[in-house]
Coordinates of C-alpha atoms in Angstrom, one line a residue:
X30 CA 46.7 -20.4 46.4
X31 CA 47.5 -17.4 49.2
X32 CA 46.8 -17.7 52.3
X33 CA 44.5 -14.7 53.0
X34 CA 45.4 -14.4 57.1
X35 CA 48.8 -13.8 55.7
X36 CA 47.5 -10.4 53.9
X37 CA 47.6 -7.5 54.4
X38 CA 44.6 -4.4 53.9
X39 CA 42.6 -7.4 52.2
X40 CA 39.1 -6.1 50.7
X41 CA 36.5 -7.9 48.6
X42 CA 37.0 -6.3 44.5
X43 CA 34.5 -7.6 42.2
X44 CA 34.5 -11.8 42.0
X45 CA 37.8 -11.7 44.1
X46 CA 39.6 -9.4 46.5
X47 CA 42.4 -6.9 46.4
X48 CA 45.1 -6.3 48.9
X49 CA 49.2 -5.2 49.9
X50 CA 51.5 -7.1 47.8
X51 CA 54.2 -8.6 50.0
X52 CA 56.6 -8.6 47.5
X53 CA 56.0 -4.9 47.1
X54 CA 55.5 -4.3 50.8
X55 CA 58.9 -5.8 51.3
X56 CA 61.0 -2.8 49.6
X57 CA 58.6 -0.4 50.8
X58 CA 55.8 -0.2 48.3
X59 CA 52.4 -0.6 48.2
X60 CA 51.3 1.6 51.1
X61 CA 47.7 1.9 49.8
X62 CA 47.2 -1.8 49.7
X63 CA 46.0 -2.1 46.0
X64 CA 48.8 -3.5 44.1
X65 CA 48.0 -7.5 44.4
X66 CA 44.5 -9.0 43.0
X67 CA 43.2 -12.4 43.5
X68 CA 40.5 -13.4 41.7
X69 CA 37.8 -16.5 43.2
X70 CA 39.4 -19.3 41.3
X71 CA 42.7 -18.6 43.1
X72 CA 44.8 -17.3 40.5
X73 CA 47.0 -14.0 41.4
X74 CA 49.2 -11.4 40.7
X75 CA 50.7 -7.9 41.4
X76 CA 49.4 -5.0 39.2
X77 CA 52.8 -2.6 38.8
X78 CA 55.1 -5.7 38.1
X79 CA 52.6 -8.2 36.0
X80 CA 55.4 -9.3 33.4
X81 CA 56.7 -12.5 32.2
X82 CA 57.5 -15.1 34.7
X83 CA 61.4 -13.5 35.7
X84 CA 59.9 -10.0 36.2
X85 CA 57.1 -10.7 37.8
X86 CA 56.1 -10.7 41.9
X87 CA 54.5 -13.7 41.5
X88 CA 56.6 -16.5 42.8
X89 CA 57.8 -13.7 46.2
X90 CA 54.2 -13.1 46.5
X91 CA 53.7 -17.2 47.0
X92 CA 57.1 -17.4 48.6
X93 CA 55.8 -14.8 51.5
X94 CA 51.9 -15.2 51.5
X95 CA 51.3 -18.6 49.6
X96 CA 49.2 -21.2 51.6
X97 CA 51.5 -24.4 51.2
X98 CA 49.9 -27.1 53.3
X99 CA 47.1 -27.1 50.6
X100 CA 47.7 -28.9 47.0
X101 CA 44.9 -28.3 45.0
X102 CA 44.1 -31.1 42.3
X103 CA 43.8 -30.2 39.1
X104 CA 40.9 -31.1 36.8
X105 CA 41.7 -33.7 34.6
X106 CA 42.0 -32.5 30.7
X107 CA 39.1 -33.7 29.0
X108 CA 40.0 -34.0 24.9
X109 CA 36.8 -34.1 23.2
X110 CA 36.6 -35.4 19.1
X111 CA 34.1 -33.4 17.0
X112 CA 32.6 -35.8 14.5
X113 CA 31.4 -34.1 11.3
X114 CA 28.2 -35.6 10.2
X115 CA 26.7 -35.3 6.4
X116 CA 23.5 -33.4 6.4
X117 CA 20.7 -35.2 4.0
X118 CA 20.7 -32.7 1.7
X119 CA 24.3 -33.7 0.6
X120 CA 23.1 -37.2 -1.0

């Protein structure tokens, strides 16, 4: 999770909010304030450098933004068996 006071131009964007990447801000970039989107549940990234885990921003976005005294619990993984029944027409 980010910590949002740690933001910069923050603004609500449809079920989340858009705002300065810091990892762009920090060579420069960004001055609009549009390259970083966070969506509700808390998951992030930046728009002009979304690649694989290397290329991206993500881990200097958390490294300069993310909110650290908070560890959020994941749900526990639920493995569900689907039982396939005989209709009565099978007899």
């Amino acid at each position: 999770m980010l910590n949002p006071t740690l933001l910069e131009k923050v603004r609500p964007k449809g079920r989340g909010y858009e705002a300065r990447c810091p990892a762009c801000a920090a060579v420069g970039g960004d001055s609009h304030g549009n390259h970083l989107w966070v969506k509700e549940d808390g998951r992030y990234g930046c728009v002009v450098n979304p690649g694989p885990q290397g290329k991206s921003h993500r881990q200097e976005i958390y490294r300069l933004a993310g909110d650290k005294t908070e560890r959020r619990e994941r749900p526990p993984i639920v493995w569900t068996l689907k039982v396939r029944r005989r209709d009565a027409e099978w007899r």
